[in-house]
GROMACS .gro file of C-alpha atoms in nm:
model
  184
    1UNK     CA    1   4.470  14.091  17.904
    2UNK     CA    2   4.847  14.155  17.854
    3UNK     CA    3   5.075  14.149  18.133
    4UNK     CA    4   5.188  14.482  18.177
    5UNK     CA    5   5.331  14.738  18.462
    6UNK     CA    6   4.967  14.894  18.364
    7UNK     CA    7   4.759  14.575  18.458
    8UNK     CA    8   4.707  14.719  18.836
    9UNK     CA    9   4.430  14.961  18.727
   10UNK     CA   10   4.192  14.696  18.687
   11UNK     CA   11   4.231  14.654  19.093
   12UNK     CA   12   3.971  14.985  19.103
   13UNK     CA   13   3.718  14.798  18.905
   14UNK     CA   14   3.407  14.758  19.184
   15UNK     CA   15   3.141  14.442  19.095
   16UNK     CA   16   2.817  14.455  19.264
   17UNK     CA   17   2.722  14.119  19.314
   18UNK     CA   18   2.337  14.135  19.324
   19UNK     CA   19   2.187  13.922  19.644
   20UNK     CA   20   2.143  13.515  19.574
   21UNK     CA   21   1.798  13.440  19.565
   22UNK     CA   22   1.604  13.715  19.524
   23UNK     CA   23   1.371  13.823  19.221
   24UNK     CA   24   1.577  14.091  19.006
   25UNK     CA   25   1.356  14.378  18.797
   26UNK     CA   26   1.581  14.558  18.543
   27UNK     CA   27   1.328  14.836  18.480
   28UNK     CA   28   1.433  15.045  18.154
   29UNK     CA   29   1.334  15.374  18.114
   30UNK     CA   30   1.341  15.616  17.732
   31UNK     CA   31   1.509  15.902  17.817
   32UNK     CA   32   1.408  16.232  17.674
   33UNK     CA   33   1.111  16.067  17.510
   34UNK     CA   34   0.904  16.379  17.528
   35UNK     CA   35   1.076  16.535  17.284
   36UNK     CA   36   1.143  16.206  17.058
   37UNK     CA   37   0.755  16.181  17.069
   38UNK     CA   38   0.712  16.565  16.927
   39UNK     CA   39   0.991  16.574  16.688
   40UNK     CA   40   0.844  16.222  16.523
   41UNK     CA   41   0.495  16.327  16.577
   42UNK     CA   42   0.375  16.058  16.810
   43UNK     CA   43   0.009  16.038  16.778
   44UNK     CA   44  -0.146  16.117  17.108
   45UNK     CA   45  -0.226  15.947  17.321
   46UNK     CA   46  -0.131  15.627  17.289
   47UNK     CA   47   0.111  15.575  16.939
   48UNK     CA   48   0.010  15.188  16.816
   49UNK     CA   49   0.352  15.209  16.597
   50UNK     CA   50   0.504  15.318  16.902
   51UNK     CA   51   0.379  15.084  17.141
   52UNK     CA   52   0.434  14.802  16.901
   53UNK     CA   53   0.800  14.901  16.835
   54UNK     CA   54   0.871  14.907  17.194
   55UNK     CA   55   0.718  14.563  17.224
   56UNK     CA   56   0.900  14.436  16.967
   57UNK     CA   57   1.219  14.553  17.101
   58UNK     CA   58   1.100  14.353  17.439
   59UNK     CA   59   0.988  14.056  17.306
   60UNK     CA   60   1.396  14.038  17.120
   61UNK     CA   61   1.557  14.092  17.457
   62UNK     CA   62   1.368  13.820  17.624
   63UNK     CA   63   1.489  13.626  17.338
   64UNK     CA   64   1.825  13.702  17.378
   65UNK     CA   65   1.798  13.637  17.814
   66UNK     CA   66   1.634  13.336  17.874
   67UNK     CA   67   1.634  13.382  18.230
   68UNK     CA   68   1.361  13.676  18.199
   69UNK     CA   69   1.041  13.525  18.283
   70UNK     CA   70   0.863  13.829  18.221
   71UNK     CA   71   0.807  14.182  18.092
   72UNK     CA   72   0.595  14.457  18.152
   73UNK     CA   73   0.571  14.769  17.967
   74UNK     CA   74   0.395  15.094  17.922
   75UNK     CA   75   0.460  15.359  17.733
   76UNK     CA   76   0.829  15.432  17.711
   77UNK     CA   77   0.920  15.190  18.020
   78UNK     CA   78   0.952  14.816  18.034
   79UNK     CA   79   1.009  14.585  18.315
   80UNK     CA   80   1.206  14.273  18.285
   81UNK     CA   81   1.186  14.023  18.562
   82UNK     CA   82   1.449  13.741  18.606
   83UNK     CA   83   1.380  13.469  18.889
   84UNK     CA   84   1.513  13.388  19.215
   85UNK     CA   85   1.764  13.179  19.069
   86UNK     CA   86   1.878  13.307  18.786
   87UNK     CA   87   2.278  13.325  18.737
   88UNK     CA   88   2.293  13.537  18.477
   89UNK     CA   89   2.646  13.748  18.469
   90UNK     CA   90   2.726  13.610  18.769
   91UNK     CA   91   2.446  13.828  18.934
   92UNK     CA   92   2.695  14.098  18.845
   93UNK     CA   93   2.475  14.431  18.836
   94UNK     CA   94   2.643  14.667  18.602
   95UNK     CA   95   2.693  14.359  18.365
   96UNK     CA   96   2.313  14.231  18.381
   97UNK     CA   97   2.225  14.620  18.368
   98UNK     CA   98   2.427  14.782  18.102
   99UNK     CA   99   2.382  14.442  17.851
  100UNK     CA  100   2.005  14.434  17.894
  101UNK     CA  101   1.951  14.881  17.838
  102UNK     CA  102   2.201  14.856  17.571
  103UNK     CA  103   2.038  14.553  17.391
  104UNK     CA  104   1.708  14.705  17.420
  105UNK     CA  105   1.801  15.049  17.291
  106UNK     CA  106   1.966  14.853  16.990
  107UNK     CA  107   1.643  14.645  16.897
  108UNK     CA  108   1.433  14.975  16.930
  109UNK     CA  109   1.708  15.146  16.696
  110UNK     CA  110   1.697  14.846  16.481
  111UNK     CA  111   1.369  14.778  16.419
  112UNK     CA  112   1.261  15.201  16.374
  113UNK     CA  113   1.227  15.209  16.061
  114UNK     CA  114   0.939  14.841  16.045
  115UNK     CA  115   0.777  15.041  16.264
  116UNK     CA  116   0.811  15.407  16.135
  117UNK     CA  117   0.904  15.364  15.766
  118UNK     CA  118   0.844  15.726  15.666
  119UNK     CA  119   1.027  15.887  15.947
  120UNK     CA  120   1.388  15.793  15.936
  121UNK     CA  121   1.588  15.869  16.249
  122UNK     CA  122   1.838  16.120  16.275
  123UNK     CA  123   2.055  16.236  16.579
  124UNK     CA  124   2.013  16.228  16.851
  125UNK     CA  125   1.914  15.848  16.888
  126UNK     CA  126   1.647  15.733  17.123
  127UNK     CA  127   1.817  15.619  17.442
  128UNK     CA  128   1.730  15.446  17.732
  129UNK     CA  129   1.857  15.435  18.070
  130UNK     CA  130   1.802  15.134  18.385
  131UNK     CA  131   1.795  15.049  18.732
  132UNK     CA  132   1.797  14.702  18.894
  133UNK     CA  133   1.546  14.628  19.185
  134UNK     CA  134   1.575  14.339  19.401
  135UNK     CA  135   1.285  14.168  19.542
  136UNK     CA  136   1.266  13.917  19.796
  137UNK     CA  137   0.945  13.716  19.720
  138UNK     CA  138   0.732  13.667  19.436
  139UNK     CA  139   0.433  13.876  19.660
  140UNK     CA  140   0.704  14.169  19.632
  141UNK     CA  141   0.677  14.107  19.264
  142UNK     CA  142   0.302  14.093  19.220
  143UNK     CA  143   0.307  14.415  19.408
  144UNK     CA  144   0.567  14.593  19.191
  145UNK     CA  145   0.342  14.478  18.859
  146UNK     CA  146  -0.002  14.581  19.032
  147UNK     CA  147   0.230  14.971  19.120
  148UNK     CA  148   0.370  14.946  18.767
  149UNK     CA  149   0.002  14.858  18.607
  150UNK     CA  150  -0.197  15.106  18.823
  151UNK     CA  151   0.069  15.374  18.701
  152UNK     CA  152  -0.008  15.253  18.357
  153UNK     CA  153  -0.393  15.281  18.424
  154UNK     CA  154  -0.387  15.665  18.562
  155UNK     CA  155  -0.134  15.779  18.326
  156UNK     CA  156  -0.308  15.642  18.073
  157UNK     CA  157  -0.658  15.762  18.199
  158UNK     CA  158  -0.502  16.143  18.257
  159UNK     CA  159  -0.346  16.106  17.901
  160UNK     CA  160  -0.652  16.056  17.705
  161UNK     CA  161  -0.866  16.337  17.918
  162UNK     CA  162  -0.558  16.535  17.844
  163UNK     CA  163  -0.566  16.554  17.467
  164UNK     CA  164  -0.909  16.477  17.389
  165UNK     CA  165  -0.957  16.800  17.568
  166UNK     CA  166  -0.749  16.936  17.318
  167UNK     CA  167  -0.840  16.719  17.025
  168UNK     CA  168  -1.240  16.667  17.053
  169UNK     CA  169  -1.278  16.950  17.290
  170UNK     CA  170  -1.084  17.270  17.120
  171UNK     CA  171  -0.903  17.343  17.432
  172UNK     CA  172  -0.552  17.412  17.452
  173UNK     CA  173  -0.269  17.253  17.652
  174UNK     CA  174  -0.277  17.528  17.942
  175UNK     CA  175  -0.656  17.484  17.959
  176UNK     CA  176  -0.702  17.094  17.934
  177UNK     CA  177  -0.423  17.106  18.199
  178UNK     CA  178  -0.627  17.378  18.448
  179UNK     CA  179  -0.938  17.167  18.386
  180UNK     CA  180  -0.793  16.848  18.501
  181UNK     CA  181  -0.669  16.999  18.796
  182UNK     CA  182  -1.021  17.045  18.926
  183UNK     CA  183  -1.087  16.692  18.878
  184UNK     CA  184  -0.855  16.525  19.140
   0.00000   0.00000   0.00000
């Protein structure tokens, strides 16, 4: 940077350095994806294009980080996990954060249209925002992928009673939604 009167402003600047040995989770979340999924006409449930894009998206970011050892995801949420002693950024959390979301929500951008070739994108762009979790041992881990996979498993489960309701069963949203409601 130049050395100017104006240099002191970068004394504000805050890191959070994230805690040495400890598992990290960057967990990535689309934002607003209920109404991407409507104005692209998602199929419901479960979208295979969709799924697959999102995957593919993944599967480019753990390129690009070698230190994730693994990721989760589920519908429009992923789950990277980086390991105890990973160095990445210095630990730095806004740096680890921000570089992972924003890769992601480039490869998704990116790779639309392999996925969804007759339904360009247009404004505004599917985003994605992020929060970093850390986890002391790898039986914390196991736990947060059994919570993030029995999520997966009810959503999912609630998801398909939910529309073939609609779908096979002529009911409409209100309706599936009061008959479910008995069921819990």
């Amino acid at each position: 940077m130049a050395n100017s009167k104006f240099e002191y402003v970068k004394s504000f600047e805050q890191n959070s350095i994230l805690l040495p040995n400890t598992y990290l989770v960057i967990r990535i979340d689309g934002r607003g994806f209920h109404n991407l999924c409507a104005k692209y006409e998602f199929q419901k449930p479960n979208d295979r294009r969709a799924l697959d894009l999102m995957n593919a998206a993944a599967i480019e970011v753990m390129g690009e980080f070698p230190d994730i050892r693994l990721a989760y995801g589920v519908s429009d949420e992923f789950s990277f996990v980086l390991g105890q002693s990973s160095t990445l950024f210095g630990r730095r959390e806004s740096k680890i954060l921000t570089t992972v979301v924003s890769t992601f929500t480039s490869y998704y951008i990116h790779l639309w249209q392999s996925h969804f070739p007759e339904k360009p994108l247009s404004g505004p762009l599917p985003s994605f925002d992020g929060r970093i979790v850390q986890y002391p041992t790898l039986e914390n881990i196991r736990d947060y992928l059994s919570w993030r996979q029995v999520d997966c498993h009810i959503n999912n489960l609630y998801n398909t009673a939910f529309w073939s309701l609609q779908h096979q069963g002529g009911l409409n949203a209100v309706q599936a939604e009061e008959t479910l409601k008995v069921t819990i």
